[in-house]
XYZ file of C-alpha atoms in Angstrom:
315
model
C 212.797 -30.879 47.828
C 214.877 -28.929 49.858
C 212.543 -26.162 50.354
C 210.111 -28.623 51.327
C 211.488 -29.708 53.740
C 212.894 -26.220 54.982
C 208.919 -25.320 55.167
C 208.363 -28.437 57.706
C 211.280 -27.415 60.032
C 209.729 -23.689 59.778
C 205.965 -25.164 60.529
C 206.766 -27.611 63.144
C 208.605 -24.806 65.466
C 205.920 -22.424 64.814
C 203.556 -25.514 65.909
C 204.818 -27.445 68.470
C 203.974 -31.321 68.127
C 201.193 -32.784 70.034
C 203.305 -36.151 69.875
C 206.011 -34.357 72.307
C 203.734 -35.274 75.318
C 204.102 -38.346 76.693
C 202.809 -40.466 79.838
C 206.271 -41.324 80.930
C 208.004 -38.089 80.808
C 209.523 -37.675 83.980
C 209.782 -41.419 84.831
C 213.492 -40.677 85.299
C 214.453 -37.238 85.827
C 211.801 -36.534 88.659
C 209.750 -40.339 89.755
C 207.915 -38.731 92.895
C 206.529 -35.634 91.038
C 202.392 -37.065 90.384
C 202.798 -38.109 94.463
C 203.896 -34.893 95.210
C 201.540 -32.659 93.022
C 198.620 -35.092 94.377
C 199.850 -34.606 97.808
C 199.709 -31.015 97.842
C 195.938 -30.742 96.272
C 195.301 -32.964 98.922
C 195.913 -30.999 101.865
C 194.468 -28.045 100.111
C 191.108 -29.590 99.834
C 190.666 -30.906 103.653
C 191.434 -27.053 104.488
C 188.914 -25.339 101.376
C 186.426 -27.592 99.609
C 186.672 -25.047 96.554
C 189.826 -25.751 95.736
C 189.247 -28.671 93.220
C 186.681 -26.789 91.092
C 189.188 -23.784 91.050
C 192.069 -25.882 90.088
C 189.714 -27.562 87.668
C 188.563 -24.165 86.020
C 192.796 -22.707 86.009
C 193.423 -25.426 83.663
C 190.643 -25.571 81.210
C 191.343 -21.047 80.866
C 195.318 -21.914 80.566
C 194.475 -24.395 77.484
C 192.334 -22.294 75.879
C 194.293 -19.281 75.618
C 198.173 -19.891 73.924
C 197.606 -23.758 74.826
C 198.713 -25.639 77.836
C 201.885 -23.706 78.417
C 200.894 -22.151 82.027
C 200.801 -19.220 80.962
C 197.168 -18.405 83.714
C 199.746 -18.562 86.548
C 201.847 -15.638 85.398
C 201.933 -12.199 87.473
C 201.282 -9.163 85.780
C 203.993 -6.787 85.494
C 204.600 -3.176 84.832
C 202.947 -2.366 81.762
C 201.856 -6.118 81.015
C 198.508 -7.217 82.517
C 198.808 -11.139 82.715
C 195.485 -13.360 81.912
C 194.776 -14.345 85.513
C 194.010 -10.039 85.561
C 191.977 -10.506 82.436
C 187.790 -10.253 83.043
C 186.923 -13.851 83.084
C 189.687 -15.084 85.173
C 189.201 -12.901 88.328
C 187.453 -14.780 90.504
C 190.237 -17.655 89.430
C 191.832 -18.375 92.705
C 193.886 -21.366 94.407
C 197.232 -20.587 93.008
C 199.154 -20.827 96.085
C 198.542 -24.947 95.283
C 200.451 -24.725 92.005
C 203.045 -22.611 94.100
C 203.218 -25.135 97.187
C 203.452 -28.446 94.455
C 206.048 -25.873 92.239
C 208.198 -25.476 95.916
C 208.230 -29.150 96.879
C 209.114 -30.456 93.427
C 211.953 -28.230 92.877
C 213.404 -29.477 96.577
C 213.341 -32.553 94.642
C 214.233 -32.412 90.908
C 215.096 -28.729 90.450
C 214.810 -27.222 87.034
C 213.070 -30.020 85.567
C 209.407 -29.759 85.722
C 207.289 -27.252 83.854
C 204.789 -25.126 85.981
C 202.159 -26.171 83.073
C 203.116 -29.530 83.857
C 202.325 -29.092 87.498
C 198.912 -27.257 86.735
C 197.275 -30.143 84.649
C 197.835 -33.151 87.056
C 197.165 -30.818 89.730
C 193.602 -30.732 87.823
C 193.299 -34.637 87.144
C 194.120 -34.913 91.462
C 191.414 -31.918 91.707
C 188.656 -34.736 90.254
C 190.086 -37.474 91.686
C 189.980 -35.818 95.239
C 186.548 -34.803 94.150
C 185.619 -38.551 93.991
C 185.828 -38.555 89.965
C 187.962 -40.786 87.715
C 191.904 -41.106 87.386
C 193.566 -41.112 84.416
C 197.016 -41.070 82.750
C 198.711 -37.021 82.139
C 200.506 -37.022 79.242
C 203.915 -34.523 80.006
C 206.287 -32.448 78.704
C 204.767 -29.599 78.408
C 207.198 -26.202 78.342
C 206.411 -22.728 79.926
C 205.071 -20.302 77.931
C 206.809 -16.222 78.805
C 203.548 -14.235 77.038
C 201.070 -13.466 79.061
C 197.732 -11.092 78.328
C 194.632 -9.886 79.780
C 193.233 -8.662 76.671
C 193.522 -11.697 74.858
C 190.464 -13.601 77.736
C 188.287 -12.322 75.409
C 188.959 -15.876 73.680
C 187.696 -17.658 76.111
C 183.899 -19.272 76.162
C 181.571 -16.440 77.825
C 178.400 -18.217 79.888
C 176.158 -16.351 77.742
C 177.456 -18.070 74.703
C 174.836 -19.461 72.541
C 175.399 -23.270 71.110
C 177.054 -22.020 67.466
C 179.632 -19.757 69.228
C 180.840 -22.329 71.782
C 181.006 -25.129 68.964
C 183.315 -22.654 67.188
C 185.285 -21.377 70.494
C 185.923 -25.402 70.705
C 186.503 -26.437 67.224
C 188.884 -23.853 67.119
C 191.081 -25.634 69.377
C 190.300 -28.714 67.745
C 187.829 -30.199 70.091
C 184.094 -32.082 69.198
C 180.710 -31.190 70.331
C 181.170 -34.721 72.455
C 184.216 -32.995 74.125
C 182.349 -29.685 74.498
C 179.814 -31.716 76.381
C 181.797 -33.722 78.315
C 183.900 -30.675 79.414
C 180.536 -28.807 80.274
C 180.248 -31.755 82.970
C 183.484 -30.114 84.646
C 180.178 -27.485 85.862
C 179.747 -30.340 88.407
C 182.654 -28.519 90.373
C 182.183 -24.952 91.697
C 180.089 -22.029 91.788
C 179.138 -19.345 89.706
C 178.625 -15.720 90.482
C 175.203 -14.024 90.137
C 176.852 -11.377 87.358
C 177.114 -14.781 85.197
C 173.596 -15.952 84.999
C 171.960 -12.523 85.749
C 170.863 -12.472 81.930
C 168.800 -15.277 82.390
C 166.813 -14.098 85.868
C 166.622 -10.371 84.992
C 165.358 -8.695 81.852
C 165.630 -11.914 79.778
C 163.881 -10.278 76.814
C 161.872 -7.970 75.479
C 158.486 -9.833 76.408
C 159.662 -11.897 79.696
C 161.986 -11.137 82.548
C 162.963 -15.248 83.162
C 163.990 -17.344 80.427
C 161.147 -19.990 80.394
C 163.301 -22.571 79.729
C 164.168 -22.281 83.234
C 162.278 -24.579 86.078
C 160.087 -21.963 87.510
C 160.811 -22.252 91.423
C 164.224 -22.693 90.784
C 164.679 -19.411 88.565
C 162.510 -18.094 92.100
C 165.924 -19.177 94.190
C 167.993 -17.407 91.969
C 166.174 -14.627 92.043
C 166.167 -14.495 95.704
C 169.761 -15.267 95.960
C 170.244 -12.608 92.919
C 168.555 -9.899 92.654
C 168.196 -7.240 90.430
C 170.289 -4.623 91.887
C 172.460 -7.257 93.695
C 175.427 -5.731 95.740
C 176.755 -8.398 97.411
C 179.713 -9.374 96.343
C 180.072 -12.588 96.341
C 176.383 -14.014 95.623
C 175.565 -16.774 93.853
C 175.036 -20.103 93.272
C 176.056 -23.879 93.353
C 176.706 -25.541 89.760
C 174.721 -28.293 91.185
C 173.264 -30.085 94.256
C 176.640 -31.949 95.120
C 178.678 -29.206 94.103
C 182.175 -30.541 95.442
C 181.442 -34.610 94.526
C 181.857 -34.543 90.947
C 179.313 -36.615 89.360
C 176.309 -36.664 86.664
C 174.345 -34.228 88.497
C 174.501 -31.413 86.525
C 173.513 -33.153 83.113
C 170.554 -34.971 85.575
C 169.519 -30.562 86.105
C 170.131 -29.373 83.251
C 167.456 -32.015 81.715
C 165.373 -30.459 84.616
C 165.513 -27.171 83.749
C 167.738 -26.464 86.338
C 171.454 -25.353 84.557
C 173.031 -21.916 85.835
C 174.239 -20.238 82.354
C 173.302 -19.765 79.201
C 175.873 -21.907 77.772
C 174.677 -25.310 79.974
C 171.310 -24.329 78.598
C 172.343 -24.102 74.558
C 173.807 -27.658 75.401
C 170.030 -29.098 74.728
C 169.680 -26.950 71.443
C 170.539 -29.411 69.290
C 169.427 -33.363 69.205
C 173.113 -34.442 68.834
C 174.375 -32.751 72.005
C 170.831 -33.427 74.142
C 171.478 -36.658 72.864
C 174.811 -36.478 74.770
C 173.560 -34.596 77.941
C 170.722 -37.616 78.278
C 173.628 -40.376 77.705
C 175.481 -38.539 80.505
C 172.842 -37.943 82.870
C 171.455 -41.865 82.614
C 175.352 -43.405 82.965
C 177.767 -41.737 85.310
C 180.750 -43.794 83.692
C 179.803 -42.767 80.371
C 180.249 -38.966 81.440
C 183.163 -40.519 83.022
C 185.069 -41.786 80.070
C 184.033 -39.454 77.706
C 185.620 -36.945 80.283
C 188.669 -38.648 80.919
C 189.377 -39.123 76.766
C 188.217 -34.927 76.436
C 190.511 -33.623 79.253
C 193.512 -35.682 77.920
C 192.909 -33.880 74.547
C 192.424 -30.803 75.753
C 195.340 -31.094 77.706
C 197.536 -31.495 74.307
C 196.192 -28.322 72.681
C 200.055 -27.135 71.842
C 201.285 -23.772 73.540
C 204.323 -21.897 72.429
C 206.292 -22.527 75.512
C 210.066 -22.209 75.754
C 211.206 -23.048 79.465
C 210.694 -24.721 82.547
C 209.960 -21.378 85.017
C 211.922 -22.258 88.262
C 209.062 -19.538 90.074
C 205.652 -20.249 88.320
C 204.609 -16.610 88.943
C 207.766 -14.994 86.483
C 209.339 -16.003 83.544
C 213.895 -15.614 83.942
């Protein structure tokens, strides 16, 4: 019996509890912190309209790579090249919000807040500034002191085909209904032409446009993408109200009109179109299947071990 129980001591600090989160974490220890956070994503917003999507997008890499332990907002340092340096997360950007909240909050309740903390109501106040739903963060998150480039090859690629982003989610122990509510989180932002140029250029063997896409709009992309594109920054909105965050993209993406590969695999199966269609015919269905998703997401456990007094280094 005693080994038993020696094995659930080992097992629950290898896996930190879900349960430790709660809504009411910092009721005491630091009451102004969700007016402060919301205060500074706020201002950022009235001065760059991108800055909910990339807020938005920070999160959802930090949980899926060592859980929701902030570990996205680390610097990379001498030898160690930190995640927001990995591939995927390079066009991440907006982390001078998480710094400005991080600054404010320890003026106020220093030592006390985690930086992953900070980062995922700073994404609930990113869709809420948006003109989306507000919901309830569960806290208590800790700082996580590992942070790697190489391992962003875990995260969901926009080329991903319907099996492998079922796995990448179960893996973390999320549904296809979360997988497609998340997807709706495309509502937000922009995507670069390198992320859909499979699907405009040389789709196959026998046809240079995937045919599943609306012909005159794979004709914009084309023209905003082309083949030999060397503009930098090209590309193109998620959607046609790309900084209200709404139904529209599952409305498109019934229209033939999704960016990646990945929105498009979303109608490969009847229980996910299924899904999309629900979504796309009732905005508060997307809604509160978002709102329940994110909240789950936002528990996937991380190994942290600190609150990080700079969000950028670990002590």
């Amino acid at each position: 019996m005693s080994l038993f129980f020696t094995f659930l001591l080992l097992f629950s600090s290898l896996f930190p509890s879900l349960d430790a989160l709660t809504y009411r974490y910092y009721d005491h220890t630091c009451p102004n912190l969700e007016s402060i956070v919301a205060r500074e994503v706020h201002l950022a917003t009235v001065n760059d309209k991108t800055v909910p999507a990339a807020l938005l997008r920070m999160h959802f890499h930090d949980c899926f790579i060592r859980g929701c332990d902030g570990s996205v907002l680390l610097d990379s340092k001498g030898k160690n090249k930190a995640e927001k340096d990995g591939p995927p997360n390079i066009s991440l950007h907006a982390f001078y919000v998480i710094d400005k909240a991080k600054k404010a909050i320890e003026s106020a309740c220093p030592g006390v807040v985690s930086c992953a903390d900070i980062l995922a109501l700073a994404a609930r106040d990113a869709v809420v500034v948006s003109g989306g739903p507000h919901w309830e963060v569960p806290k208590g998150r800790k700082d996580g002191r590992i942070s790697k480039a190489n391992e962003t090859i875990q995260l969901p690629f926009p080329t991903f085909n319907f099996s492998q982003l079922q796995q990448s989610f179960s893996q973390r122990g999320l549904s296809i209904q979360d997988l497609v509510a998340l997807s709706g989180g495309h509502t937000l932002g922009f995507a670069h032409c390198s992320s859909f140029q499979n699907r405009i250029h040389k789709f196959n063997s026998t046809v240079d446009i995937d045919p599943l896409l609306q012909p005159s709009f794979a004709a914009s992309l084309r023209s905003i993408c082309p083949a030999h594109n060397k503009v930098k920054n090209a590309g193109s909105a998620m959607d046609s109200s790309t900084t209200v965050f709404d139904n529209a993209y599952f409305k498109l993406l019934l229209q033939g009109r999704s960016i990646f590969s990945s929105d498009q695999s979303l109608l490969s199966t009847p229980y996910s179109k299924a899904l999309v269609s629900k979504f796309a015919n009732e905005q508060r269905h997307f809604e509160k299947a978002f709102v329940k998703s994110m909240v789950k997401m936002s528990r996937i456990a991380g190994a942290g071990e600190e609150v990080r007094l700079n969000c950028r280094v670990v002590r």
